[in-house]
GROMACS .gro file of C-alpha atoms in nm:
model
  387
    1UNK     CA    1   0.292  -0.636   1.395
    2UNK     CA    2   0.198  -0.763   1.050
    3UNK     CA    3   0.331  -1.104   0.974
    4UNK     CA    4   0.630  -1.145   0.746
    5UNK     CA    5   0.515  -1.119   0.385
    6UNK     CA    6   0.717  -1.429   0.295
    7UNK     CA    7   0.563  -1.662   0.551
    8UNK     CA    8   0.901  -1.811   0.629
    9UNK     CA    9   1.002  -2.032   0.923
   10UNK     CA   10   1.289  -1.914   1.142
   11UNK     CA   11   1.411  -2.270   1.168
   12UNK     CA   12   1.475  -2.281   0.793
   13UNK     CA   13   1.794  -2.078   0.778
   14UNK     CA   14   1.859  -2.092   0.400
   15UNK     CA   15   1.515  -1.952   0.323
   16UNK     CA   16   1.554  -1.698   0.600
   17UNK     CA   17   1.874  -1.579   0.429
   18UNK     CA   18   1.705  -1.588   0.089
   19UNK     CA   19   1.416  -1.370   0.209
   20UNK     CA   20   1.662  -1.120   0.359
   21UNK     CA   21   1.856  -1.109   0.032
   22UNK     CA   22   1.534  -1.063  -0.163
   23UNK     CA   23   1.425  -0.755   0.029
   24UNK     CA   24   1.776  -0.608   0.005
   25UNK     CA   25   1.753  -0.656  -0.372
   26UNK     CA   26   1.423  -0.464  -0.373
   27UNK     CA   27   1.570  -0.168  -0.184
   28UNK     CA   28   1.885  -0.169  -0.398
   29UNK     CA   29   1.678  -0.180  -0.717
   30UNK     CA   30   1.466   0.115  -0.609
   31UNK     CA   31   1.782   0.301  -0.504
   32UNK     CA   32   1.926   0.274  -0.855
   33UNK     CA   33   2.140  -0.040  -0.814
   34UNK     CA   34   2.407   0.120  -0.599
   35UNK     CA   35   2.528  -0.222  -0.488
   36UNK     CA   36   2.415  -0.431  -0.784
   37UNK     CA   37   2.450  -0.784  -0.647
   38UNK     CA   38   2.560  -0.973  -0.963
   39UNK     CA   39   2.306  -0.773  -1.162
   40UNK     CA   40   2.513  -0.786  -1.480
   41UNK     CA   41   2.422  -1.156  -1.504
   42UNK     CA   42   2.116  -1.179  -1.280
   43UNK     CA   43   1.925  -0.849  -1.316
   44UNK     CA   44   1.689  -0.800  -1.023
   45UNK     CA   45   1.389  -0.755  -1.248
   46UNK     CA   46   1.452  -1.089  -1.412
   47UNK     CA   47   1.369  -1.293  -1.101
   48UNK     CA   48   1.320  -1.121  -0.765
   49UNK     CA   49   0.940  -1.075  -0.759
   50UNK     CA   50   0.882  -1.439  -0.862
   51UNK     CA   51   1.136  -1.536  -0.593
   52UNK     CA   52   0.910  -1.389  -0.323
   53UNK     CA   53   0.621  -1.600  -0.456
   54UNK     CA   54   0.846  -1.905  -0.466
   55UNK     CA   55   0.942  -1.858  -0.101
   56UNK     CA   56   0.579  -1.816   0.002
   57UNK     CA   57   0.477  -2.129  -0.188
   58UNK     CA   58   0.759  -2.326  -0.027
   59UNK     CA   59   0.587  -2.284   0.309
   60UNK     CA   60   0.238  -2.376   0.191
   61UNK     CA   61   0.094  -2.661   0.399
   62UNK     CA   62  -0.176  -2.908   0.303
   63UNK     CA   63  -0.337  -2.864   0.646
   64UNK     CA   64  -0.438  -2.513   0.538
   65UNK     CA   65  -0.706  -2.667   0.314
   66UNK     CA   66  -0.780  -2.993   0.494
   67UNK     CA   67  -1.144  -2.893   0.542
   68UNK     CA   68  -1.363  -2.609   0.421
   69UNK     CA   69  -1.341  -2.458   0.769
   70UNK     CA   70  -0.960  -2.476   0.755
   71UNK     CA   71  -0.964  -2.310   0.414
   72UNK     CA   72  -1.188  -2.026   0.532
   73UNK     CA   73  -0.971  -1.976   0.841
   74UNK     CA   74  -0.659  -1.972   0.622
   75UNK     CA   75  -0.806  -1.708   0.389
   76UNK     CA   76  -0.927  -1.501   0.684
   77UNK     CA   77  -0.582  -1.518   0.843
   78UNK     CA   78  -0.412  -1.402   0.523
   79UNK     CA   79  -0.662  -1.118   0.487
   80UNK     CA   80  -0.600  -0.996   0.841
   81UNK     CA   81  -0.223  -1.035   0.829
   82UNK     CA   82  -0.158  -0.909   0.476
   83UNK     CA   83  -0.436  -0.693   0.335
   84UNK     CA   84  -0.547  -0.519   0.654
   85UNK     CA   85  -0.198  -0.383   0.741
   86UNK     CA   86  -0.146  -0.295   0.374
   87UNK     CA   87  -0.470  -0.094   0.372
   88UNK     CA   88  -0.398   0.074   0.706
   89UNK     CA   89  -0.057   0.191   0.588
   90UNK     CA   90  -0.219   0.305   0.263
   91UNK     CA   91  -0.442   0.531   0.475
   92UNK     CA   92  -0.135   0.669   0.651
   93UNK     CA   93   0.045   0.744   0.326
   94UNK     CA   94  -0.271   0.876   0.167
   95UNK     CA   95  -0.312   1.127   0.450
   96UNK     CA   96   0.057   1.216   0.428
   97UNK     CA   97   0.042   1.287   0.055
   98UNK     CA   98  -0.282   1.483   0.089
   99UNK     CA   99  -0.145   1.701   0.370
  100UNK     CA  100   0.182   1.753   0.181
  101UNK     CA  101  -0.012   1.860  -0.128
  102UNK     CA  102  -0.230   2.104   0.069
  103UNK     CA  103   0.083   2.257   0.220
  104UNK     CA  104   0.231   2.297  -0.130
  105UNK     CA  105   0.527   2.077  -0.038
  106UNK     CA  106   0.489   1.753  -0.234
  107UNK     CA  107   0.254   1.647  -0.512
  108UNK     CA  108   0.305   1.272  -0.509
  109UNK     CA  109  -0.057   1.167  -0.524
  110UNK     CA  110  -0.415   1.255  -0.433
  111UNK     CA  111  -0.674   1.108  -0.200
  112UNK     CA  112  -0.933   1.005  -0.455
  113UNK     CA  113  -1.146   0.715  -0.570
  114UNK     CA  114  -0.906   0.616  -0.848
  115UNK     CA  115  -0.614   0.566  -0.610
  116UNK     CA  116  -0.820   0.354  -0.374
  117UNK     CA  117  -0.947   0.145  -0.665
  118UNK     CA  118  -0.583   0.084  -0.759
  119UNK     CA  119  -0.575  -0.171  -0.476
  120UNK     CA  120  -0.751  -0.401  -0.722
  121UNK     CA  121  -0.531  -0.324  -1.024
  122UNK     CA  122  -0.180  -0.177  -0.988
  123UNK     CA  123  -0.183  -0.200  -0.608
  124UNK     CA  124   0.027   0.116  -0.583
  125UNK     CA  125  -0.240   0.335  -0.411
  126UNK     CA  126  -0.058   0.657  -0.316
  127UNK     CA  127   0.269   0.600  -0.503
  128UNK     CA  128   0.510   0.655  -0.213
  129UNK     CA  129   0.398   0.316  -0.084
  130UNK     CA  130   0.395   0.187  -0.439
  131UNK     CA  131   0.638  -0.098  -0.373
  132UNK     CA  132   0.363  -0.253  -0.160
  133UNK     CA  133   0.172  -0.345  -0.479
  134UNK     CA  134   0.312  -0.691  -0.421
  135UNK     CA  135   0.091  -0.747  -0.113
  136UNK     CA  136  -0.252  -0.764  -0.282
  137UNK     CA  137  -0.092  -0.967  -0.562
  138UNK     CA  138   0.043  -1.216  -0.306
  139UNK     CA  139  -0.291  -1.234  -0.129
  140UNK     CA  140  -0.469  -1.294  -0.459
  141UNK     CA  141  -0.229  -1.576  -0.551
  142UNK     CA  142  -0.267  -1.739  -0.207
  143UNK     CA  143  -0.644  -1.704  -0.226
  144UNK     CA  144  -0.689  -1.861  -0.568
  145UNK     CA  145  -0.421  -2.125  -0.519
  146UNK     CA  146  -0.579  -2.253  -0.198
  147UNK     CA  147  -0.929  -2.253  -0.349
  148UNK     CA  148  -0.820  -2.427  -0.670
  149UNK     CA  149  -0.620  -2.684  -0.475
  150UNK     CA  150  -0.919  -2.753  -0.248
  151UNK     CA  151  -1.168  -2.782  -0.535
  152UNK     CA  152  -0.949  -3.028  -0.727
  153UNK     CA  153  -0.810  -3.210  -0.425
  154UNK     CA  154  -0.957  -3.552  -0.520
  155UNK     CA  155  -0.773  -3.548  -0.855
  156UNK     CA  156  -0.487  -3.311  -0.773
  157UNK     CA  157  -0.151  -3.387  -0.928
  158UNK     CA  158   0.136  -3.150  -0.848
  159UNK     CA  159   0.320  -3.197  -1.176
  160UNK     CA  160   0.009  -3.168  -1.393
  161UNK     CA  161  -0.089  -2.856  -1.202
  162UNK     CA  162   0.262  -2.716  -1.254
  163UNK     CA  163   0.231  -2.766  -1.629
  164UNK     CA  164  -0.107  -2.591  -1.625
  165UNK     CA  165   0.023  -2.296  -1.419
  166UNK     CA  166   0.325  -2.258  -1.648
  167UNK     CA  167   0.093  -2.242  -1.948
  168UNK     CA  168  -0.126  -1.993  -1.760
  169UNK     CA  169   0.180  -1.778  -1.689
  170UNK     CA  170   0.276  -1.779  -2.057
  171UNK     CA  171  -0.077  -1.674  -2.152
  172UNK     CA  172  -0.058  -1.392  -1.898
  173UNK     CA  173   0.267  -1.266  -2.054
  174UNK     CA  174   0.120  -1.290  -2.405
  175UNK     CA  175  -0.193  -1.097  -2.307
  176UNK     CA  176   0.009  -0.840  -2.111
  177UNK     CA  177   0.211  -0.761  -2.424
  178UNK     CA  178  -0.108  -0.656  -2.602
  179UNK     CA  179  -0.109  -0.315  -2.434
  180UNK     CA  180  -0.394  -0.180  -2.645
  181UNK     CA  181  -0.628  -0.435  -2.489
  182UNK     CA  182  -0.505  -0.445  -2.128
  183UNK     CA  183  -0.731  -0.250  -1.893
  184UNK     CA  184  -0.683  -0.169  -1.525
  185UNK     CA  185  -0.946  -0.427  -1.435
  186UNK     CA  186  -0.733  -0.697  -1.599
  187UNK     CA  187  -0.414  -0.624  -1.404
  188UNK     CA  188  -0.481  -0.822  -1.085
  189UNK     CA  189  -0.606  -1.131  -1.275
  190UNK     CA  190  -0.302  -1.108  -1.505
  191UNK     CA  191  -0.064  -1.081  -1.209
  192UNK     CA  192  -0.235  -1.372  -1.036
  193UNK     CA  193  -0.210  -1.586  -1.350
  194UNK     CA  194   0.156  -1.494  -1.393
  195UNK     CA  195   0.272  -1.537  -1.033
  196UNK     CA  196   0.079  -1.850  -0.939
  197UNK     CA  197   0.327  -2.066  -1.132
  198UNK     CA  198   0.607  -1.947  -0.902
  199UNK     CA  199   0.400  -2.003  -0.589
  200UNK     CA  200   0.335  -2.361  -0.698
  201UNK     CA  201   0.700  -2.394  -0.797
  202UNK     CA  202   0.782  -2.343  -0.429
  203UNK     CA  203   0.550  -2.633  -0.342
  204UNK     CA  204   0.697  -2.857  -0.611
  205UNK     CA  205   1.054  -2.764  -0.520
  206UNK     CA  206   1.007  -2.860  -0.156
  207UNK     CA  207   0.841  -3.193  -0.235
  208UNK     CA  208   1.031  -3.317  -0.538
  209UNK     CA  209   1.339  -3.111  -0.617
  210UNK     CA  210   1.508  -2.989  -0.300
  211UNK     CA  211   1.689  -3.312  -0.209
  212UNK     CA  212   1.828  -3.338  -0.562
  213UNK     CA  213   1.913  -2.966  -0.559
  214UNK     CA  214   2.100  -2.999  -0.229
  215UNK     CA  215   2.305  -3.289  -0.365
  216UNK     CA  216   2.445  -3.081  -0.650
  217UNK     CA  217   2.772  -2.890  -0.598
  218UNK     CA  218   2.719  -2.519  -0.546
  219UNK     CA  219   2.972  -2.430  -0.815
  220UNK     CA  220   2.785  -2.641  -1.071
  221UNK     CA  221   2.444  -2.487  -1.000
  222UNK     CA  222   2.577  -2.131  -0.994
  223UNK     CA  223   2.785  -2.182  -1.309
  224UNK     CA  224   2.495  -2.341  -1.497
  225UNK     CA  225   2.255  -2.064  -1.394
  226UNK     CA  226   2.505  -1.795  -1.496
  227UNK     CA  227   2.579  -1.966  -1.828
  228UNK     CA  228   2.209  -1.988  -1.916
  229UNK     CA  229   2.156  -1.621  -1.835
  230UNK     CA  230   2.461  -1.515  -2.034
  231UNK     CA  231   2.332  -1.704  -2.336
  232UNK     CA  232   1.992  -1.541  -2.294
  233UNK     CA  233   2.154  -1.199  -2.266
  234UNK     CA  234   2.344  -1.261  -2.590
  235UNK     CA  235   2.022  -1.361  -2.766
  236UNK     CA  236   1.776  -1.108  -2.618
  237UNK     CA  237   2.008  -0.828  -2.493
  238UNK     CA  238   1.759  -0.753  -2.215
  239UNK     CA  239   1.603  -1.026  -2.001
  240UNK     CA  240   1.424  -0.812  -1.744
  241UNK     CA  241   1.050  -0.778  -1.700
  242UNK     CA  242   1.013  -0.457  -1.501
  243UNK     CA  243   0.695  -0.293  -1.371
  244UNK     CA  244   0.507  -0.610  -1.282
  245UNK     CA  245   0.268  -0.379  -1.095
  246UNK     CA  246   0.128  -0.282  -1.434
  247UNK     CA  247   0.235  -0.598  -1.619
  248UNK     CA  248   0.397  -0.378  -1.884
  249UNK     CA  249   0.759  -0.486  -1.878
  250UNK     CA  250   0.758  -0.798  -2.097
  251UNK     CA  251   0.972  -0.702  -2.394
  252UNK     CA  252   1.015  -1.023  -2.597
  253UNK     CA  253   0.784  -1.265  -2.775
  254UNK     CA  254   0.934  -1.553  -2.578
  255UNK     CA  255   0.650  -1.594  -2.330
  256UNK     CA  256   0.850  -1.844  -2.125
  257UNK     CA  257   1.157  -1.622  -2.085
  258UNK     CA  258   1.041  -1.477  -1.747
  259UNK     CA  259   0.999  -1.831  -1.614
  260UNK     CA  260   1.348  -1.934  -1.728
  261UNK     CA  261   1.526  -1.630  -1.585
  262UNK     CA  262   1.327  -1.658  -1.262
  263UNK     CA  263   1.437  -2.019  -1.217
  264UNK     CA  264   1.802  -1.939  -1.287
  265UNK     CA  265   1.795  -1.643  -1.049
  266UNK     CA  266   1.617  -1.836  -0.775
  267UNK     CA  267   1.850  -2.136  -0.805
  268UNK     CA  268   2.162  -1.917  -0.805
  269UNK     CA  269   2.065  -1.722  -0.494
  270UNK     CA  270   1.917  -2.020  -0.312
  271UNK     CA  271   2.249  -2.202  -0.354
  272UNK     CA  272   2.426  -1.892  -0.222
  273UNK     CA  273   2.188  -1.886   0.075
  274UNK     CA  274   2.244  -2.254   0.151
  275UNK     CA  275   2.622  -2.215   0.122
  276UNK     CA  276   2.630  -1.915   0.352
  277UNK     CA  277   2.409  -2.075   0.618
  278UNK     CA  278   2.706  -2.160   0.846
  279UNK     CA  279   2.809  -1.793   0.840
  280UNK     CA  280   2.476  -1.607   0.824
  281UNK     CA  281   2.232  -1.859   0.971
  282UNK     CA  282   2.261  -1.726   1.324
  283UNK     CA  283   2.320  -1.362   1.233
  284UNK     CA  284   2.088  -1.136   1.433
  285UNK     CA  285   2.098  -0.873   1.160
  286UNK     CA  286   1.999  -1.120   0.888
  287UNK     CA  287   1.727  -1.260   1.113
  288UNK     CA  288   1.594  -0.912   1.183
  289UNK     CA  289   1.589  -0.812   0.816
  290UNK     CA  290   1.423  -1.140   0.721
  291UNK     CA  291   1.157  -1.094   0.990
  292UNK     CA  292   1.078  -0.741   0.872
  293UNK     CA  293   1.036  -0.792   0.497
  294UNK     CA  294   0.674  -0.675   0.511
  295UNK     CA  295   0.765  -0.350   0.686
  296UNK     CA  296   1.063  -0.284   0.460
  297UNK     CA  297   0.859  -0.353   0.146
  298UNK     CA  298   0.598  -0.095   0.244
  299UNK     CA  299   0.818   0.181   0.385
  300UNK     CA  300   1.159   0.184   0.216
  301UNK     CA  301   1.052   0.417  -0.066
  302UNK     CA  302   0.948   0.679   0.188
  303UNK     CA  303   1.298   0.672   0.340
  304UNK     CA  304   1.456   0.688  -0.004
  305UNK     CA  305   1.270   1.018  -0.033
  306UNK     CA  306   1.391   1.128   0.307
  307UNK     CA  307   1.743   1.089   0.169
  308UNK     CA  308   1.640   1.284  -0.142
  309UNK     CA  309   1.523   1.558   0.093
  310UNK     CA  310   1.872   1.562   0.245
  311UNK     CA  311   2.018   1.607  -0.104
  312UNK     CA  312   1.766   1.885  -0.169
  313UNK     CA  313   1.891   2.064   0.143
  314UNK     CA  314   2.251   2.009   0.026
  315UNK     CA  315   2.160   2.180  -0.301
  316UNK     CA  316   1.992   2.469  -0.120
  317UNK     CA  317   2.294   2.542   0.100
  318UNK     CA  318   2.514   2.554  -0.207
  319UNK     CA  319   2.699   2.221  -0.224
  320UNK     CA  320   2.794   2.216  -0.592
  321UNK     CA  321   2.796   1.838  -0.628
  322UNK     CA  322   2.418   1.838  -0.581
  323UNK     CA  323   2.347   2.148  -0.792
  324UNK     CA  324   2.166   1.945  -1.061
  325UNK     CA  325   1.919   1.793  -0.815
  326UNK     CA  326   1.580   1.827  -0.986
  327UNK     CA  327   1.349   1.983  -0.729
  328UNK     CA  328   1.045   1.959  -0.954
  329UNK     CA  329   1.093   1.587  -1.012
  330UNK     CA  330   1.144   1.528  -0.641
  331UNK     CA  331   0.825   1.716  -0.551
  332UNK     CA  332   0.613   1.532  -0.809
  333UNK     CA  333   0.758   1.180  -0.822
  334UNK     CA  334   0.850   0.969  -0.515
  335UNK     CA  335   1.047   0.734  -0.743
  336UNK     CA  336   1.290   1.010  -0.836
  337UNK     CA  337   1.657   0.929  -0.761
  338UNK     CA  338   1.936   1.182  -0.798
  339UNK     CA  339   2.269   1.007  -0.834
  340UNK     CA  340   2.546   1.194  -1.018
  341UNK     CA  341   2.779   0.913  -0.908
  342UNK     CA  342   2.718   0.550  -0.817
  343UNK     CA  343   2.830   0.603  -0.458
  344UNK     CA  344   2.521   0.822  -0.416
  345UNK     CA  345   2.302   0.526  -0.517
  346UNK     CA  346   2.485   0.320  -0.257
  347UNK     CA  347   2.421   0.592   0.000
  348UNK     CA  348   2.049   0.587  -0.095
  349UNK     CA  349   2.045   0.212  -0.037
  350UNK     CA  350   2.228   0.218   0.296
  351UNK     CA  351   2.030   0.511   0.433
  352UNK     CA  352   1.697   0.360   0.329
  353UNK     CA  353   1.759   0.014   0.472
  354UNK     CA  354   1.906   0.145   0.799
  355UNK     CA  355   1.636   0.411   0.845
  356UNK     CA  356   1.358   0.163   0.767
  357UNK     CA  357   1.492  -0.088   1.019
  358UNK     CA  358   1.522   0.185   1.282
  359UNK     CA  359   1.163   0.289   1.213
  360UNK     CA  360   1.059  -0.075   1.240
  361UNK     CA  361   1.238  -0.109   1.575
  362UNK     CA  362   1.058   0.201   1.703
  363UNK     CA  363   0.725   0.078   1.567
  364UNK     CA  364   0.775  -0.259   1.740
  365UNK     CA  365   0.844  -0.087   2.073
  366UNK     CA  366   0.535   0.132   2.043
  367UNK     CA  367   0.326  -0.166   1.933
  368UNK     CA  368   0.447  -0.372   2.229
  369UNK     CA  369   0.376  -0.085   2.468
  370UNK     CA  370   0.021  -0.041   2.335
  371UNK     CA  371  -0.047  -0.414   2.362
  372UNK     CA  372   0.086  -0.417   2.717
  373UNK     CA  373  -0.136  -0.122   2.807
  374UNK     CA  374  -0.444  -0.295   2.664
  375UNK     CA  375  -0.361  -0.616   2.852
  376UNK     CA  376  -0.325  -0.418   3.173
  377UNK     CA  377  -0.659  -0.244   3.118
  378UNK     CA  378  -0.835  -0.573   3.041
  379UNK     CA  379  -0.680  -0.743   3.344
  380UNK     CA  380  -0.788  -0.451   3.563
  381UNK     CA  381  -1.145  -0.469   3.436
  382UNK     CA  382  -1.160  -0.844   3.490
  383UNK     CA  383  -1.028  -0.800   3.842
  384UNK     CA  384  -1.293  -0.536   3.913
  385UNK     CA  385  -1.571  -0.760   3.781
  386UNK     CA  386  -1.455  -1.060   3.983
  387UNK     CA  387  -1.441  -0.841   4.296
   0.00000   0.00000   0.00000
């Protein structure tokens, strides 16, 4: 199975919990915030995509770039474990959307050149797997970070690099706000420039900040983070930066605002993760969710639509509560959510996360069976040759 998109270590329980929380936030966000984990103060779109980059950067190791051979092996490994599964699942969803369209069932996307080229810009390919846009962005950040770090290794300074990446992120936000000049070809470079600061933040945090962070009382960190966000909400009203896939959600002229809200959100939830380690650290459910972030990221939107299909059936059989379900929107937009009450959003969230995990469990079993079959066949052939 594809490796976990966050590159976490099972032995690091706080970051395991943090990665599980992060993917739950993604599913809840795309379900219409049915749960809304402290979103009135820490809106998901004010920190959670940078948090994934931060977690990935936290587990970066210098040995990955010790030699040119190590660097090439590292890049090859990331390509095989991130981009290849992403592309294979894109094929699956591309075929699904094309067949659905030809059967006059769903019109979510088309199998065409433009959608395949989107791998290198929005990353959303066939829309129903649109949440997977993060994968090529993550690969791009890992690629350029490792190359830059290798090239400048003789003079590398973590703090100077951090200052440079922060400035680069601010430039990315400034350019992204100039929508008349932003082309599709610019999107992946802009995302790389924006997210690389958070990847390096993970490196810096582990080396220089974590011991100090751990020494601070949880109440102080959480209160300070909440106070900063509340002040920012008073000043700016809206502190989110949605649609990072298209880099179109930056709404203020404060080019450093996304960095500030990302740090407050990351610090708040990391403290929560560290505090809950005694309770959740050995939880099999949390471990399982944390291990399957890649799978959940790619597939949860499909299962959100499975739930929408259930609501469509409820409308068809005459359940009045679902009478306003918009069939046209459902058939043309996989991001459509019908929620006449918040409990329906919660139901979307619960159904999607449970169904995705069940699908993952089934996929794991099939994958293991196929691998076992291939090993048996290879062993049989070797035995025949030796005989």
